[in-house]
mmCIF file of C-alpha atoms and ligand atoms in Angstrom:
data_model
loop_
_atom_site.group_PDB
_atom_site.id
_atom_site.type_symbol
_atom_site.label_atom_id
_atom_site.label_comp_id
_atom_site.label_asym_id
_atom_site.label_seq_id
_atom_site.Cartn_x
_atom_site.Cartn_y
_atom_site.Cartn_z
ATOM 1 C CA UNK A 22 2.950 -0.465 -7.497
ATOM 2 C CA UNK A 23 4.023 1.777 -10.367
ATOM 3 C CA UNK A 24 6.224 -0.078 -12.152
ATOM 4 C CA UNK A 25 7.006 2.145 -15.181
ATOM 5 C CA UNK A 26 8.769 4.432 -13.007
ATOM 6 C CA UNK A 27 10.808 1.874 -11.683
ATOM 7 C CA UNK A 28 11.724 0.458 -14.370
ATOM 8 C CA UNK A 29 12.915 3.573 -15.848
ATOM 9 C CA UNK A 30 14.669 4.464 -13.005
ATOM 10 C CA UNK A 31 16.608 1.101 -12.717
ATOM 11 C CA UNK A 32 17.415 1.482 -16.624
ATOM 12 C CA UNK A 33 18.764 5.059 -15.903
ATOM 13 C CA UNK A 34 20.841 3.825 -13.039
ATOM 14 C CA UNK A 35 22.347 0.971 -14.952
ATOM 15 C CA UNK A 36 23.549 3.584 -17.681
ATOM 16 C CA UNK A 37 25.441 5.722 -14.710
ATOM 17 C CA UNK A 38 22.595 8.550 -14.700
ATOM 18 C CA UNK A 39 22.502 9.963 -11.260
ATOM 19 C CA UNK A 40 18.929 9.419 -11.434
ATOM 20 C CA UNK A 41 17.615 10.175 -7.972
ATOM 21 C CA UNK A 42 18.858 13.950 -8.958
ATOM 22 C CA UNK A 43 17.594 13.670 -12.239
ATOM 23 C CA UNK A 44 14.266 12.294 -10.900
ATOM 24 C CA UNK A 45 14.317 14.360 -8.159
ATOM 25 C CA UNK A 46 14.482 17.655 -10.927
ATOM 26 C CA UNK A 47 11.435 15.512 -12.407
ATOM 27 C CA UNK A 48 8.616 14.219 -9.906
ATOM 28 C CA UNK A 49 6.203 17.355 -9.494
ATOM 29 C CA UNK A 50 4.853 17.334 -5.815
ATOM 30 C CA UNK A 51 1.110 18.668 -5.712
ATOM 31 C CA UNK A 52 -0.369 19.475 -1.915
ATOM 32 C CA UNK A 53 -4.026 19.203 -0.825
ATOM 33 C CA UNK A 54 -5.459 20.438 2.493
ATOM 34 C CA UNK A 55 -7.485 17.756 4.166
ATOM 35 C CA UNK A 56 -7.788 18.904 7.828
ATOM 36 C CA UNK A 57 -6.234 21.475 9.919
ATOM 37 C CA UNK A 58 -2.043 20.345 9.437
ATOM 38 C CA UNK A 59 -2.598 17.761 7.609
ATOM 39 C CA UNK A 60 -1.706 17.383 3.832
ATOM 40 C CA UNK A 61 -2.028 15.008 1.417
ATOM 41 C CA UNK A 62 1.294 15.568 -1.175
ATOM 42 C CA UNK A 63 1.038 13.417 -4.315
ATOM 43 C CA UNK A 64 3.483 12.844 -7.415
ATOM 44 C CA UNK A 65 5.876 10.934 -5.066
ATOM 45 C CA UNK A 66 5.092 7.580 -6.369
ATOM 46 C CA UNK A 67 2.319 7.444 -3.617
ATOM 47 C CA UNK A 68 -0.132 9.638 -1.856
ATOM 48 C CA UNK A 69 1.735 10.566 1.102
ATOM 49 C CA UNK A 70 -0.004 11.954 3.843
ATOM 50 C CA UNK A 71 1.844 14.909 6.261
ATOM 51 C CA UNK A 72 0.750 16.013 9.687
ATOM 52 C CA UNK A 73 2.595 18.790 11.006
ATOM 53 C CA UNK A 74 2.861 20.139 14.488
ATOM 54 C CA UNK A 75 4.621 21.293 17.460
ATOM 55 C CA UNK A 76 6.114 17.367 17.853
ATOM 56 C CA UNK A 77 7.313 17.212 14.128
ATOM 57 C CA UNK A 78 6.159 16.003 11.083
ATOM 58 C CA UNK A 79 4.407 12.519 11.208
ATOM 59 C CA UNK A 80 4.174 11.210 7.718
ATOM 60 C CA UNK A 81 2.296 8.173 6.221
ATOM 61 C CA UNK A 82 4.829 6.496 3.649
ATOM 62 C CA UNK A 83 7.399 7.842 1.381
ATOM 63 C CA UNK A 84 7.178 7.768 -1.868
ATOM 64 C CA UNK A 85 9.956 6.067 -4.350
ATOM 65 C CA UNK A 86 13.437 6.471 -3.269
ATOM 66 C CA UNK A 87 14.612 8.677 -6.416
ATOM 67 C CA UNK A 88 11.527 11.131 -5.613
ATOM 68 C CA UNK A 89 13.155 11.101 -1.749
ATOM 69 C CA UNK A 90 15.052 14.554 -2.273
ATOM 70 C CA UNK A 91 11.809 16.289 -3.805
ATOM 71 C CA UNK A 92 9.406 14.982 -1.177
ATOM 72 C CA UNK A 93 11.379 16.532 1.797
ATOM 73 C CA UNK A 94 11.761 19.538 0.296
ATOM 74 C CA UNK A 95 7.479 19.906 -0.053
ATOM 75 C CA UNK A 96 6.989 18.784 3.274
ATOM 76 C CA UNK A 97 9.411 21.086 4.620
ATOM 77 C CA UNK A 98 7.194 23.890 2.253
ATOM 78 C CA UNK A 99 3.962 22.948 4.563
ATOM 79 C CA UNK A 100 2.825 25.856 6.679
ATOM 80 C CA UNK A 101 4.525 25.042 10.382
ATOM 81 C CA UNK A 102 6.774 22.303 8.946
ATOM 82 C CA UNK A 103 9.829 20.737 10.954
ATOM 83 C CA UNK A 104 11.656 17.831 10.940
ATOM 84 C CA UNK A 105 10.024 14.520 10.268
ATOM 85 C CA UNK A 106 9.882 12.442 13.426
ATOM 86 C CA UNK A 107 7.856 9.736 12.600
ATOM 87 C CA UNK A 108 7.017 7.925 9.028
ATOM 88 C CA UNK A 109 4.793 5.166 8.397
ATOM 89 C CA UNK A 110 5.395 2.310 5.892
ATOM 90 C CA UNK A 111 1.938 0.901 5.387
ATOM 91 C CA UNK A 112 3.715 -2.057 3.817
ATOM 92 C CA UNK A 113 6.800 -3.095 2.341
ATOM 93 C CA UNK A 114 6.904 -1.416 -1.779
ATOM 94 C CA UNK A 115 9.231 0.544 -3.321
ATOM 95 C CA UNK A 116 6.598 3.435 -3.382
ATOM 96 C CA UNK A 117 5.767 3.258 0.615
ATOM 97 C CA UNK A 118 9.620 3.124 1.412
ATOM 98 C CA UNK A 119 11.862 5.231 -0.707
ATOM 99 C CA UNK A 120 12.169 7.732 2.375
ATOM 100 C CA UNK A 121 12.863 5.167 4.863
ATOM 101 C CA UNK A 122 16.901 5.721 3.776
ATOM 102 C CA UNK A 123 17.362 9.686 4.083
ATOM 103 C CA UNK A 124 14.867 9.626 7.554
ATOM 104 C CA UNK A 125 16.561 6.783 9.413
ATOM 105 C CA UNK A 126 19.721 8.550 8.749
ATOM 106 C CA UNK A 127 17.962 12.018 10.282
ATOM 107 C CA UNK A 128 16.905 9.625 13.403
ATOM 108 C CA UNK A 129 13.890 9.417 12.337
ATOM 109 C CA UNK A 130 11.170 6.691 13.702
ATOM 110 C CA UNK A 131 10.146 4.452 11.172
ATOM 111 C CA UNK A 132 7.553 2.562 12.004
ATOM 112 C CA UNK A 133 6.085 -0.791 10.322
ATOM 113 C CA UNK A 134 4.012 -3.955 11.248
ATOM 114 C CA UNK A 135 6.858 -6.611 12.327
ATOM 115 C CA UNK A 136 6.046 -8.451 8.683
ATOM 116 C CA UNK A 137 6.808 -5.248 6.967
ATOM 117 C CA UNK A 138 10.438 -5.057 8.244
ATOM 118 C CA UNK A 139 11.343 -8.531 7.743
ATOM 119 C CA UNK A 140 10.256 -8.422 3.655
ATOM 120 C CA UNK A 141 12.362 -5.410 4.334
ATOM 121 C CA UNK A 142 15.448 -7.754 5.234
ATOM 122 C CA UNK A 143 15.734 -9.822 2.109
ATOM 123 C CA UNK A 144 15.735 -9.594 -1.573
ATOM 124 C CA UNK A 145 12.602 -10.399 -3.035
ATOM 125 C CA UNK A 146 11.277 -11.612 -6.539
ATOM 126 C CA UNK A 147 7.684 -11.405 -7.741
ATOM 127 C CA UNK A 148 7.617 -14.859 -9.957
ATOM 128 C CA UNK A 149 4.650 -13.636 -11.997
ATOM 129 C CA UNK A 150 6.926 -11.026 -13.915
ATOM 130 C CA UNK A 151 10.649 -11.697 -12.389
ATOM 131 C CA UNK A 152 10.189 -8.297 -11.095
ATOM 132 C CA UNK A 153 13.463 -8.005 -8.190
ATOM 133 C CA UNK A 154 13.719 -5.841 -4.842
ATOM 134 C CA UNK A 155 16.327 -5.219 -3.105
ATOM 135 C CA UNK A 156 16.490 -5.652 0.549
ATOM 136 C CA UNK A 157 17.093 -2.060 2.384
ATOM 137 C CA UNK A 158 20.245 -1.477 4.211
ATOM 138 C CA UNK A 159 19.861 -1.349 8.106
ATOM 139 C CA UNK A 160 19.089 2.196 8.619
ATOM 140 C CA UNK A 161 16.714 2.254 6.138
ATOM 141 C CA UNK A 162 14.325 -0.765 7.878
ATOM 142 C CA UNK A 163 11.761 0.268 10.233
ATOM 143 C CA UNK A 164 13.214 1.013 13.688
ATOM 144 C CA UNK A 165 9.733 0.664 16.083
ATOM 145 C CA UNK A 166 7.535 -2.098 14.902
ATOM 146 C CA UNK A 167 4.869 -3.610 16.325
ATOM 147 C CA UNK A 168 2.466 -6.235 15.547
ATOM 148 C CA UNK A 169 -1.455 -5.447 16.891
ATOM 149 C CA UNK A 170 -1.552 -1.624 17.505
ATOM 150 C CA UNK A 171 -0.536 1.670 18.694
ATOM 151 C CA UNK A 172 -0.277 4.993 19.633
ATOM 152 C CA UNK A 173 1.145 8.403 19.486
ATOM 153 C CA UNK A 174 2.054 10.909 22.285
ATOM 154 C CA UNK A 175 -0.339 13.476 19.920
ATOM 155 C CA UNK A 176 -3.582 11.009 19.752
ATOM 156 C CA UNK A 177 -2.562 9.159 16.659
ATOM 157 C CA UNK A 178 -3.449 5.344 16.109
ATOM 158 C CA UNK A 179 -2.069 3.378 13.915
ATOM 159 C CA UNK A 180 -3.058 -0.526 13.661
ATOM 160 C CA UNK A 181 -2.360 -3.906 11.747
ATOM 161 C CA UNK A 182 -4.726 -5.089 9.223
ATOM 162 C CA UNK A 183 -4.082 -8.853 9.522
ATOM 163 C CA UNK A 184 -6.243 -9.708 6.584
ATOM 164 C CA UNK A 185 -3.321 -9.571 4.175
ATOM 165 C CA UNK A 186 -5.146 -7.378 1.754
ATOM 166 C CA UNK A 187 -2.359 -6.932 -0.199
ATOM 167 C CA UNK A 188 0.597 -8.217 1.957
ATOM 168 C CA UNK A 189 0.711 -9.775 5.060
ATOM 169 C CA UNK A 190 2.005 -6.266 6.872
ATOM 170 C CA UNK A 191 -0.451 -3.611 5.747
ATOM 171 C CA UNK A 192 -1.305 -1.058 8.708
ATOM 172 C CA UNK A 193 -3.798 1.779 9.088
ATOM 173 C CA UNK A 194 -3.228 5.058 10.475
ATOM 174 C CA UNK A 195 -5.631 7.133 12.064
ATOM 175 C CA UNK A 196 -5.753 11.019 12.790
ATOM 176 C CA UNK A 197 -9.001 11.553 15.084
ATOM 177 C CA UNK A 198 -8.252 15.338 15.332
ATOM 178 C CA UNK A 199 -8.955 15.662 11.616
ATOM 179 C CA UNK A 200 -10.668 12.398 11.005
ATOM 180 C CA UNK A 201 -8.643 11.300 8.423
ATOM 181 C CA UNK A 202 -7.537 7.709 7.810
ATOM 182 C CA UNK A 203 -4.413 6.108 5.694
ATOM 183 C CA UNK A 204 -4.421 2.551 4.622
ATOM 184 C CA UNK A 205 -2.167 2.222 2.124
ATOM 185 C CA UNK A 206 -2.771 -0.235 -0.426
ATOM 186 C CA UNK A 207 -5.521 -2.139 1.511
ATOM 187 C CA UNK A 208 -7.779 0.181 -0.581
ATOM 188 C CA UNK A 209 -7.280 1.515 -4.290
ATOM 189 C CA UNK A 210 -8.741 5.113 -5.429
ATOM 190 C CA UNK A 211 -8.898 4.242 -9.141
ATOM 191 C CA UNK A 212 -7.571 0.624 -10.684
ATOM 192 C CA UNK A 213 -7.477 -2.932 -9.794
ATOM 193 C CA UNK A 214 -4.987 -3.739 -6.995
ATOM 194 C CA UNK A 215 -2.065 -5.676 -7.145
ATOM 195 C CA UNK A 216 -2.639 -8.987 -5.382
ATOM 196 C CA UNK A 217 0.925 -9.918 -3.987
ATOM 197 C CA UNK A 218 0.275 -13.325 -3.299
ATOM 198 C CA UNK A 219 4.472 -13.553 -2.817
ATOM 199 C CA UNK A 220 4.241 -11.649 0.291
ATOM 200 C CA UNK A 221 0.850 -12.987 1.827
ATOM 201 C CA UNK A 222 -2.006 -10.860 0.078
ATOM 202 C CA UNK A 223 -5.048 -12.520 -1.108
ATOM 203 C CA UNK A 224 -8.697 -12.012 -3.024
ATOM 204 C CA UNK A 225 -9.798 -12.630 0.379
ATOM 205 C CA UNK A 226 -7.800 -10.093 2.074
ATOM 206 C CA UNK A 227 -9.414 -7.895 -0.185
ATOM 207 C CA UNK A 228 -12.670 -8.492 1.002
ATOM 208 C CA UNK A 229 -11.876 -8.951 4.817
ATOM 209 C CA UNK A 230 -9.529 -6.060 4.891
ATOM 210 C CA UNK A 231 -12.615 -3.085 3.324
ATOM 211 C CA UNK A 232 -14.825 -4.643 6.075
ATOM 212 C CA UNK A 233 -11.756 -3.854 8.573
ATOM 213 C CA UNK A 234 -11.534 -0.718 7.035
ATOM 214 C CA UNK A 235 -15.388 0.248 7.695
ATOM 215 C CA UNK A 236 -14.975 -0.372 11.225
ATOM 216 C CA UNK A 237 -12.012 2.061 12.055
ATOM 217 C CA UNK A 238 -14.044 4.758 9.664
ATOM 218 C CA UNK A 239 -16.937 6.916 10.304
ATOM 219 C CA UNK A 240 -19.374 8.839 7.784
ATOM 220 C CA UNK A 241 -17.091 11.772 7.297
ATOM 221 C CA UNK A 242 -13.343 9.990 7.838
ATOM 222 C CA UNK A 243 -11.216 10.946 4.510
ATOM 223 C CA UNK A 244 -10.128 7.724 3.768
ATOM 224 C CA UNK A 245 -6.538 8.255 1.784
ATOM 225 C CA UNK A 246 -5.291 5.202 -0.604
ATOM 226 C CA UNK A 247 -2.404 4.953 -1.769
ATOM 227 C CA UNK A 248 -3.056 5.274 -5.569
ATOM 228 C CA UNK A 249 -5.502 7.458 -6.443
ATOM 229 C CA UNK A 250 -8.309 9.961 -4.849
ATOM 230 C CA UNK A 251 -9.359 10.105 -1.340
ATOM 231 C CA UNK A 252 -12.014 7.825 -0.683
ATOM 232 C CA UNK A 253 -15.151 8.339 1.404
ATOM 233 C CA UNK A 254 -16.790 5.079 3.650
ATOM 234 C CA UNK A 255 -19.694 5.014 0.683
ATOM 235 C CA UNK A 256 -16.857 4.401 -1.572
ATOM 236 C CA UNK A 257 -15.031 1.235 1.011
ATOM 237 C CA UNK A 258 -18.292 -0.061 1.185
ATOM 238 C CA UNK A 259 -19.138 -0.068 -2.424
ATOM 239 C CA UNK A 260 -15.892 -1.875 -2.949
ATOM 240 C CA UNK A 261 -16.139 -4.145 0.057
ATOM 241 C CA UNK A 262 -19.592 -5.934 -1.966
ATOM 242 C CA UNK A 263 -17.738 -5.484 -5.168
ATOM 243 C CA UNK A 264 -14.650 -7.769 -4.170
ATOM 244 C CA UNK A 265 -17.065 -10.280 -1.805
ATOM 245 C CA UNK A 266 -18.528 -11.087 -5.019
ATOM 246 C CA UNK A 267 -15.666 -11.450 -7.259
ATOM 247 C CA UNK A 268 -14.122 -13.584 -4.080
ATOM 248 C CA UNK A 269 -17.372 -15.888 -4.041
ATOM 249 C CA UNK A 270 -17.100 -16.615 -7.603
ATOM 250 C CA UNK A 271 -13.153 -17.023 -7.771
ATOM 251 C CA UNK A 272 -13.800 -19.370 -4.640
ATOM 252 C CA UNK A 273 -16.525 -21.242 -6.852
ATOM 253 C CA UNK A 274 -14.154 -21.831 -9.881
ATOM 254 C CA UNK A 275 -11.279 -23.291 -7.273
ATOM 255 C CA UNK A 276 -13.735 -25.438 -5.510
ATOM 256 C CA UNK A 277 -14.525 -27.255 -9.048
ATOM 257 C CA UNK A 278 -11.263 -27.323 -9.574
ATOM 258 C CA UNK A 279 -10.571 -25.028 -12.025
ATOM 259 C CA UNK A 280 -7.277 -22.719 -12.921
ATOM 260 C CA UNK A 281 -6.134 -19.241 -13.484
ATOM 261 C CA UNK A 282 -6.306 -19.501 -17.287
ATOM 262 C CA UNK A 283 -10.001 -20.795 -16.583
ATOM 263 C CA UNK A 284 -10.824 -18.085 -14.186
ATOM 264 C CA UNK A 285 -9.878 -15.321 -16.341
ATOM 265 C CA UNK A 286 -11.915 -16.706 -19.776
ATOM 266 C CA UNK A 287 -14.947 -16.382 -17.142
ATOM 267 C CA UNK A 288 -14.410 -13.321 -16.895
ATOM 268 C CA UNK A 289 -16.113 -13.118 -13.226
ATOM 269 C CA UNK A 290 -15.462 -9.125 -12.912
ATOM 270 C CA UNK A 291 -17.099 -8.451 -16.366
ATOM 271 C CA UNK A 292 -19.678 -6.218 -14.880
ATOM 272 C CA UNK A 293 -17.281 -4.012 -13.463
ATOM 273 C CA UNK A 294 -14.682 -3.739 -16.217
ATOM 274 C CA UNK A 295 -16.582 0.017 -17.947
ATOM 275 C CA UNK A 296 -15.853 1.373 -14.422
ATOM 276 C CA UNK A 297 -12.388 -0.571 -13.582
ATOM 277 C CA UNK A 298 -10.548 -1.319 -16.779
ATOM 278 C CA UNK A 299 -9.656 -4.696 -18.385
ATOM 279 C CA UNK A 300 -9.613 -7.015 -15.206
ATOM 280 C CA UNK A 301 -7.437 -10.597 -16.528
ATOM 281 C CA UNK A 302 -4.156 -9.498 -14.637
ATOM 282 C CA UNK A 303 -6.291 -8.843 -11.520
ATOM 283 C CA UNK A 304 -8.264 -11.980 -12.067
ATOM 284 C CA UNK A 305 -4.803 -14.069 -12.516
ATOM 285 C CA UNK A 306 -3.304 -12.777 -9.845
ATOM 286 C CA UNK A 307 -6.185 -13.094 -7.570
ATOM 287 C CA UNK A 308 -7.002 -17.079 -8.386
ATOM 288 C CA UNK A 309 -3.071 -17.476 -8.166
ATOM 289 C CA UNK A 310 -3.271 -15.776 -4.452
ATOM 290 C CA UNK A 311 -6.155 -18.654 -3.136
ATOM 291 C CA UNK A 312 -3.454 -21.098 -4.007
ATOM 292 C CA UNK A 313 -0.895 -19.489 -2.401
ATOM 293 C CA UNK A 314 -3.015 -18.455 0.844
ATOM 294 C CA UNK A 315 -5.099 -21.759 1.524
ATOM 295 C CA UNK A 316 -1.128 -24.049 1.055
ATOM 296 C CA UNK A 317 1.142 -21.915 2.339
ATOM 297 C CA UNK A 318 3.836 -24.469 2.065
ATOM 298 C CA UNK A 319 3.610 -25.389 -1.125
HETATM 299 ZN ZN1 LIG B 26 1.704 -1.847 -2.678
#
């Protein structure tokens, strides 16, 4: 999430601004090489990565909706560009889908794990912070969804990760020709995550999902977040034993019965706050998602 932005943007539209122009004119789009035709663009709201080729553009997410405009036109800058044919959401935020609207219309496939599109159908409301989404009109909401795994004509696999990480509809894709792997929000480059409890993540998503992650990647796979720098398997791994532990000792504190307020006074990620920032909205959020993932029907 990058809420700022949104927040600015709904604030803009509520005054009549014609913001997606004005944020369009705004958002700065940098491109980085990773492999042969494949690009990572950032600035978008999200790292978005591009593949080009011969069978159009294949691009993992979108970016947020106002920074639609300015996205398309970078892609279509990449050496042996085309139309986009297929986009990934890797879940269901703002920043994964704000090209879902402009590509549908173009006939675009969008495709999503099957829990992605349905969050997609409805208006949603984070009750930590009120925060509201609206649900995307019909040609916006991913048009090929699936719920174990696929693949492309061109070699590409995409899969679920049914951990709920950090919803209950985050996918992987994976390019084997140039080894490079997306995974949205499953992993951070820089920052604690947001643990969307609302829409099925958990602490021990977390966990399970960087263990998942290890055993799609290899040595050399770029592994490409959706906040932040590209991440090597070192890096998943190093994060996989940091968020077992926190998990263990969030999973201690609810076995004696203890509550979110209690959880974040114990400060159980102290040792990796120089390196990660203040952690007590992480920590909330986290005890908050063990309630809400071990009684779902609460
Ligand atoms: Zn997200």
């Amino acid at each position: 999430m990058f809420v700022p932005t949104r927040r600015t943007f709904l604030k803009a539209a509520a005054a009549g601004v014609a913001a997606p122009y004005a944020f369009a004119q705004g958002a700065k789009i940098t491109s980085t090489q990773l492999g042969e035709r494949i690009h990572l663009l950032t600035g978008a709201g999200c790292n978005v990565v591009v593949r080009t080729g011969a069978d159009g553009v294949v691009m993992v997410d979108g970016g947020l909706a106002q920074n639609a405009a300015v996205l398309a036109q970078a892609v279509a800058a990449l050496p042996n560009s085309g139309p986009v044919r297929t986009l990934f959401n890797t879940h269901w935020h703002p920043e994964q889908t704000g090209s879902n609207e402009a590509l549908g219309m173009a006939g675009a496939a969008i495709i999503a794990q099957e829990n992605t599109r349905l969050w997609l159908t409805q208006n949603i409301t984070w009750p930590w912070n009120g925060q509201k989404f609206k649900k995307l009109p019909k040609i916006a909401q991913p048009n090929k969804t699936f719920y174990d795994k696929g693949t492309l004509d061109s070699g590409i696999r995409y899969g679920y990760i049914p951990d709920a990480a950090h919803t209950d509809g985050d996918l992987y894709v994976y390019f084997p020709e140039q080894n490079v792997l997306a995974v949205g929000d499953v992993a951070y480059g820089e920052g604690w995550p947001v643990v969307d409890w609302w829409t099925g993540g958990w602490i021990g998503g977390i966990a399970g999902g960087l263990q998942r992650i290890q055993s799609v990647a290899n040595r050399d796979t770029k592994i490409v977040p959706a906040q932040g720098p590209v991440l090597t398997l070192a890096d998943i791994a190093a994060q996989a034993e940091m968020y077992g532990t926190i998990f263990d000792r969030l999973n201690q504190m609810l076995n004696k019965g203890r509550g979110p307020s209690e959880a974040v006074e114990a400060k159980p990620a102290k040792e990796f706050e120089a390196k990660m920032g203040n952690s007590d909205a992480f920590i909330r959020r986290a005890f908050e998602s063990q309630w809400a993932y071990l009684s779902p029907d609460a």
